[in-house]
Short mmCIF file of N, CA, C and O in Angstrom, two decimals:
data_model
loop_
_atom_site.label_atom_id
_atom_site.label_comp_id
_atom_site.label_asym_id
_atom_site.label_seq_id
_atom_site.Cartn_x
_atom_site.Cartn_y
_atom_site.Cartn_z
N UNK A 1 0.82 -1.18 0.00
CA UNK A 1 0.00 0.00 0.00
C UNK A 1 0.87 1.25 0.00
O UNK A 1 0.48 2.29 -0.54
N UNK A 2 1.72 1.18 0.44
CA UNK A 2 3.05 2.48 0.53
C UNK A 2 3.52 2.78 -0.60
O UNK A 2 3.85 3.94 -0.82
N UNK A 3 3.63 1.86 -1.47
CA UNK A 3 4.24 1.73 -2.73
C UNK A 3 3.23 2.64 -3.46
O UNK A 3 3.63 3.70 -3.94
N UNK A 4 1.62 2.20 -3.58
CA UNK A 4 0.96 2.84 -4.49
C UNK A 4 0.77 4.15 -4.06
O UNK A 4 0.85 5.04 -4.92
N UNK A 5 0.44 4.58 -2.43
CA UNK A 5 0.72 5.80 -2.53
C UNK A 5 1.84 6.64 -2.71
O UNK A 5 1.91 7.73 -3.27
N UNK A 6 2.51 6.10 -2.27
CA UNK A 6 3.82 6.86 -3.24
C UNK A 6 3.60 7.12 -4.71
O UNK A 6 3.75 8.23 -5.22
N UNK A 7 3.19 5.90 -5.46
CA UNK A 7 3.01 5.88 -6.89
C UNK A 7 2.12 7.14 -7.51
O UNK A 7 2.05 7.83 -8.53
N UNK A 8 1.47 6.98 -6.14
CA UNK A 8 -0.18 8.34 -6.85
C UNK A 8 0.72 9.85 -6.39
O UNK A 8 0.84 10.83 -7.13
N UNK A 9 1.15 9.75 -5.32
CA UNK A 9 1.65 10.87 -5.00
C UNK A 9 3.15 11.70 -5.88
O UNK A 9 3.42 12.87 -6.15
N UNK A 10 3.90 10.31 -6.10
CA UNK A 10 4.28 11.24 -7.54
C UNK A 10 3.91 11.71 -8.95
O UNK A 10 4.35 12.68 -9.59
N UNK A 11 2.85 10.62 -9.33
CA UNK A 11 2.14 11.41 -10.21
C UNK A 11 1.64 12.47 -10.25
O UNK A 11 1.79 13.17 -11.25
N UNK A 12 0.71 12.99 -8.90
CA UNK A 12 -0.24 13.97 -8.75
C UNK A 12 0.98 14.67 -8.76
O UNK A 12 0.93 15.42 -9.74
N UNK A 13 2.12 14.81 -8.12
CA UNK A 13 3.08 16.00 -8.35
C UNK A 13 3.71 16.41 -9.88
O UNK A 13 4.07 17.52 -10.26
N UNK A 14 3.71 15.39 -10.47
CA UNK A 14 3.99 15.36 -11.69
C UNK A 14 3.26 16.15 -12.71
O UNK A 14 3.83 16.77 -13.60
N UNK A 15 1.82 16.09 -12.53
CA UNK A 15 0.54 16.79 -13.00
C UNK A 15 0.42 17.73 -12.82
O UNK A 15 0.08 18.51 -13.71
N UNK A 16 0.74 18.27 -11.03
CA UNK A 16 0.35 19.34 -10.45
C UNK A 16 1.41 20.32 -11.29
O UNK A 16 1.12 21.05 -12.24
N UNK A 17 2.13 20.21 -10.96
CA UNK A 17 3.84 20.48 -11.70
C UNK A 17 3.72 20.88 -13.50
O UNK A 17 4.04 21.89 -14.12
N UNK A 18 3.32 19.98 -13.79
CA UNK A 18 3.01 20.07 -15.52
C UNK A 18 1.83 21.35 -15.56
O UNK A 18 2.06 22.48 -15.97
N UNK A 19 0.58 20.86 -15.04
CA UNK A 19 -0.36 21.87 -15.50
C UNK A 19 -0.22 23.31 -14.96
O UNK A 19 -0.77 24.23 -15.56
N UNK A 20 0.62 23.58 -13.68
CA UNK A 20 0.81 24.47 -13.72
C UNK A 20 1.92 25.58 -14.46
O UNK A 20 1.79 26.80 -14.50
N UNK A 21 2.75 24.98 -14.88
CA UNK A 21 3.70 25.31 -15.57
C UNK A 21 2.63 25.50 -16.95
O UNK A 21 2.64 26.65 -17.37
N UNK A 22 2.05 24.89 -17.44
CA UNK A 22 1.37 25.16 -18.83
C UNK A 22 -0.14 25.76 -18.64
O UNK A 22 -1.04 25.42 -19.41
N UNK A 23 -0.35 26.59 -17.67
CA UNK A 23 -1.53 27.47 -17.34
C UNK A 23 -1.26 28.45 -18.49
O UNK A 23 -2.01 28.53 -19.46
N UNK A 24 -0.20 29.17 -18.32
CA UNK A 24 -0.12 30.52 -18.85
C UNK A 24 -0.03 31.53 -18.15
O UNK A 24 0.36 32.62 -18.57
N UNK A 25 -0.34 31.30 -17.14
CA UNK A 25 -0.15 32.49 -15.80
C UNK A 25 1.17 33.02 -15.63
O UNK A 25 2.00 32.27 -16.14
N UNK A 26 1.36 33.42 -15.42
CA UNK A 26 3.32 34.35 -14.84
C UNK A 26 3.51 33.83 -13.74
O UNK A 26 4.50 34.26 -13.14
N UNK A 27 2.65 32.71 -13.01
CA UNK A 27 3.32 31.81 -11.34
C UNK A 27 4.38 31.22 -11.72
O UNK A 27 4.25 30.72 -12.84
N UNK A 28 5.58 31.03 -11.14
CA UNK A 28 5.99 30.10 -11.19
C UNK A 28 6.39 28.84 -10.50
O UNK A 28 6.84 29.02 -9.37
N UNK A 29 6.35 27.88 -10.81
CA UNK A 29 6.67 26.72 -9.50
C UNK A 29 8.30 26.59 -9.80
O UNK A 29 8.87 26.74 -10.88
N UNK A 30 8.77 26.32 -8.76
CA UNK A 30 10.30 25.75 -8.08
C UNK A 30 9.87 24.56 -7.38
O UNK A 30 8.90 24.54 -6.61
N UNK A 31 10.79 23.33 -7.71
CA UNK A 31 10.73 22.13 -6.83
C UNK A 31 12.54 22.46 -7.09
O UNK A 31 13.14 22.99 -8.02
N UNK A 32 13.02 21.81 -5.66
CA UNK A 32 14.13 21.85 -5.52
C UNK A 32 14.82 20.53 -4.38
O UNK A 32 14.10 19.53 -4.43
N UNK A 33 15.26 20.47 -4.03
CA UNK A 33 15.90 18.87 -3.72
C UNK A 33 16.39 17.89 -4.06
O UNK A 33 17.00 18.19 -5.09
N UNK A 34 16.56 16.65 -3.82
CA UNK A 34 17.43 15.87 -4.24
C UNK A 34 16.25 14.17 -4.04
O UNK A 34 15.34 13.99 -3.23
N UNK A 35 16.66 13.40 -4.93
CA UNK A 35 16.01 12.39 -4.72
C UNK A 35 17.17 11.34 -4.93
O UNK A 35 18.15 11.58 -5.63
N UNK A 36 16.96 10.03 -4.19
CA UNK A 36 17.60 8.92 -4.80
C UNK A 36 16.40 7.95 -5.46
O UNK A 36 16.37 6.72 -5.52
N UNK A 37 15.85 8.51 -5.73
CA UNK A 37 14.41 7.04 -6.82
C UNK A 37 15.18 6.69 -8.03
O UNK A 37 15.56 7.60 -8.77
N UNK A 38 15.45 5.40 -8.29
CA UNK A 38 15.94 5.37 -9.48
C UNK A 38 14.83 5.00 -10.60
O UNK A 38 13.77 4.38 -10.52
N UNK A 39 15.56 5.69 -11.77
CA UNK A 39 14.69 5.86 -13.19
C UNK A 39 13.38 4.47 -13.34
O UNK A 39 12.25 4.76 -13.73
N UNK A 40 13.76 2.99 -12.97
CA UNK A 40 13.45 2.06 -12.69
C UNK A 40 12.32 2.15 -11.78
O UNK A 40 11.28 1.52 -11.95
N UNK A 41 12.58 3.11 -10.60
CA UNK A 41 11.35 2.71 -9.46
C UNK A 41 10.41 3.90 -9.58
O UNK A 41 9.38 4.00 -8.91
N UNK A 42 10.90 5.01 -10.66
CA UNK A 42 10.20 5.94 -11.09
C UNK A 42 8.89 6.07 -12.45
O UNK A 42 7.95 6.81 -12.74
N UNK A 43 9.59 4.76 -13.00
CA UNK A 43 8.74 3.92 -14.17
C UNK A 43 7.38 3.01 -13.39
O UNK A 43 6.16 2.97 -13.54
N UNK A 44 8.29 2.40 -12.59
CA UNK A 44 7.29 1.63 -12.07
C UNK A 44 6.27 2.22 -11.30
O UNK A 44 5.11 1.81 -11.41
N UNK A 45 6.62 3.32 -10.36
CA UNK A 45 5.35 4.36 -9.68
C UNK A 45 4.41 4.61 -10.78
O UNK A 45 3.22 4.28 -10.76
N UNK A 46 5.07 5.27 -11.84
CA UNK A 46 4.72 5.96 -12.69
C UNK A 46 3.66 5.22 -13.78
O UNK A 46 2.89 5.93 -14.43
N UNK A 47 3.66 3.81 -13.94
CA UNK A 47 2.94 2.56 -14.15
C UNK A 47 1.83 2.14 -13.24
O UNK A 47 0.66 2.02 -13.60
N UNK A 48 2.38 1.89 -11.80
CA UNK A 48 1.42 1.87 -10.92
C UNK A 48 0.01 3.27 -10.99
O UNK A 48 -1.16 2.96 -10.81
N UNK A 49 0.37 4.41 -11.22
CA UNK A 49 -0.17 5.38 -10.93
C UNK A 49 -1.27 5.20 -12.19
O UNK A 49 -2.41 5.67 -12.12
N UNK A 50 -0.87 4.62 -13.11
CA UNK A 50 -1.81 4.72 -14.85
C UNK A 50 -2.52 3.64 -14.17
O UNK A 50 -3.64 4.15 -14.17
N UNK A 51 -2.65 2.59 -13.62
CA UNK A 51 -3.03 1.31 -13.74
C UNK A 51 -4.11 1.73 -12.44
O UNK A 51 -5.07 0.96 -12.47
N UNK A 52 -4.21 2.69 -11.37
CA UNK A 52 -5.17 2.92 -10.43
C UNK A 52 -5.91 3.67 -10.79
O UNK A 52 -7.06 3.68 -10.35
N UNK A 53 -5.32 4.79 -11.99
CA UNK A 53 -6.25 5.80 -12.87
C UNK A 53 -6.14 7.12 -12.17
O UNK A 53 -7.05 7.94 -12.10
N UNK A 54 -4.87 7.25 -11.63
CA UNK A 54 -4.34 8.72 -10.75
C UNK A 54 -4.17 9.27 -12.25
O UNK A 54 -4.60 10.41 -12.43
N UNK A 55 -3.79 8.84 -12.98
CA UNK A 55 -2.67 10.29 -14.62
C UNK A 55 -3.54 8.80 -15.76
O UNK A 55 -3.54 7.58 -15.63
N UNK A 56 -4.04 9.56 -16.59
CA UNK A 56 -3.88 9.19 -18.16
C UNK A 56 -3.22 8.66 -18.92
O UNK A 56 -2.06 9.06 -18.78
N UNK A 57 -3.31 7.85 -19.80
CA UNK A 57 -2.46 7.48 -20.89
C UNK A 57 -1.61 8.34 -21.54
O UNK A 57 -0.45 7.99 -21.76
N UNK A 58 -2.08 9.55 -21.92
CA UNK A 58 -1.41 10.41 -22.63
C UNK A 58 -0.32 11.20 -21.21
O UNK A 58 0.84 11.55 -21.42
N UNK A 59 -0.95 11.32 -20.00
CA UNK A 59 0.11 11.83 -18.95
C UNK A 59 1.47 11.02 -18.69
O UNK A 59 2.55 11.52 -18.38
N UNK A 60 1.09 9.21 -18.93
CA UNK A 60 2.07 8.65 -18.38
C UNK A 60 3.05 8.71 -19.74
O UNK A 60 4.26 8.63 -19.54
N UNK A 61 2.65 8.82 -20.88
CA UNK A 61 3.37 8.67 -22.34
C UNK A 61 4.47 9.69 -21.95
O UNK A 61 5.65 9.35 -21.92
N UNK A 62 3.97 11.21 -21.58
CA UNK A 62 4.75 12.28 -21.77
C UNK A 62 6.01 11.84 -20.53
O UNK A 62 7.23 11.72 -20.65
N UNK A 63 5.09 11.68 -19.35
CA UNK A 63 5.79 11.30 -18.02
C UNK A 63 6.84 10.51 -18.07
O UNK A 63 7.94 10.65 -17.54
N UNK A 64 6.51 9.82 -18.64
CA UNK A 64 7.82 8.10 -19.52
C UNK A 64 8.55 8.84 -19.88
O UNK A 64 9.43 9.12 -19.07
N UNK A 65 8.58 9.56 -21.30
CA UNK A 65 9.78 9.75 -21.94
C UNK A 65 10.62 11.06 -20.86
O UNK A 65 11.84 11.10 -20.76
N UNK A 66 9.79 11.96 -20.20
CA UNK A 66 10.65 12.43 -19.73
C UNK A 66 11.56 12.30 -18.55
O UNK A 66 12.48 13.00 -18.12
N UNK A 67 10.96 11.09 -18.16
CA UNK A 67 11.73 10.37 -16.89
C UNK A 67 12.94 9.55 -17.60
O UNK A 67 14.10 9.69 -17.20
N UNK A 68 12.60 8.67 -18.71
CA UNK A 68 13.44 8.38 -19.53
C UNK A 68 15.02 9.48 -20.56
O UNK A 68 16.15 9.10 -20.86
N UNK A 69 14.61 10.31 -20.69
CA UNK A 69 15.37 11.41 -21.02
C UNK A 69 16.30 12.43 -19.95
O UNK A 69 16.99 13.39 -20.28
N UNK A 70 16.14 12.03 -18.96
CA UNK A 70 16.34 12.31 -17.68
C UNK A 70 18.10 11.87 -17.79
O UNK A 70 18.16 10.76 -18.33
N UNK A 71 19.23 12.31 -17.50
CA UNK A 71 20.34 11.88 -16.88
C UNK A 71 20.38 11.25 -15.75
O UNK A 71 19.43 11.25 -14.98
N UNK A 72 21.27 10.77 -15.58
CA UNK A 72 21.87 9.34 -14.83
C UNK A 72 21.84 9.91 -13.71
O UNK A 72 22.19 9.31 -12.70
#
């Protein structure tokens, strides 16, 4: 159960994060910190999260490649 909320909870940040950045408004968001999740357990949240119906098909597509495009 920790796992999936984690899973939902990075999505929803992921979303929250995306749509606000593409409002159009002049806000801006800053996330800043450090994570050790690797690309692997970030796929798999990020899987988990499509499969409970937290993010979309088209959210996890974008979400993928840019977790994938991501440096090491």
């Amino acid at each position: 159960m920790h796992k999936n909320f984690q899973a939902i909870s990075l999505a929803l940040a992921f979303v929250l994060v995306g749509a606000l950045a593409g409002c159009g408004s002049s806000q801006k968001v800053t996330v800043s910190g450090t994570t050790t999740i690797s690309k692997g357990e970030q796929l798999t949240d990020l899987q988990s999260a499509l499969a409970v119906g937290a993010i979309t098909q088209s959210e996890y597509d974008r979400l993928r490649s840019k977790i994938l495009n991501w440096s090491n």
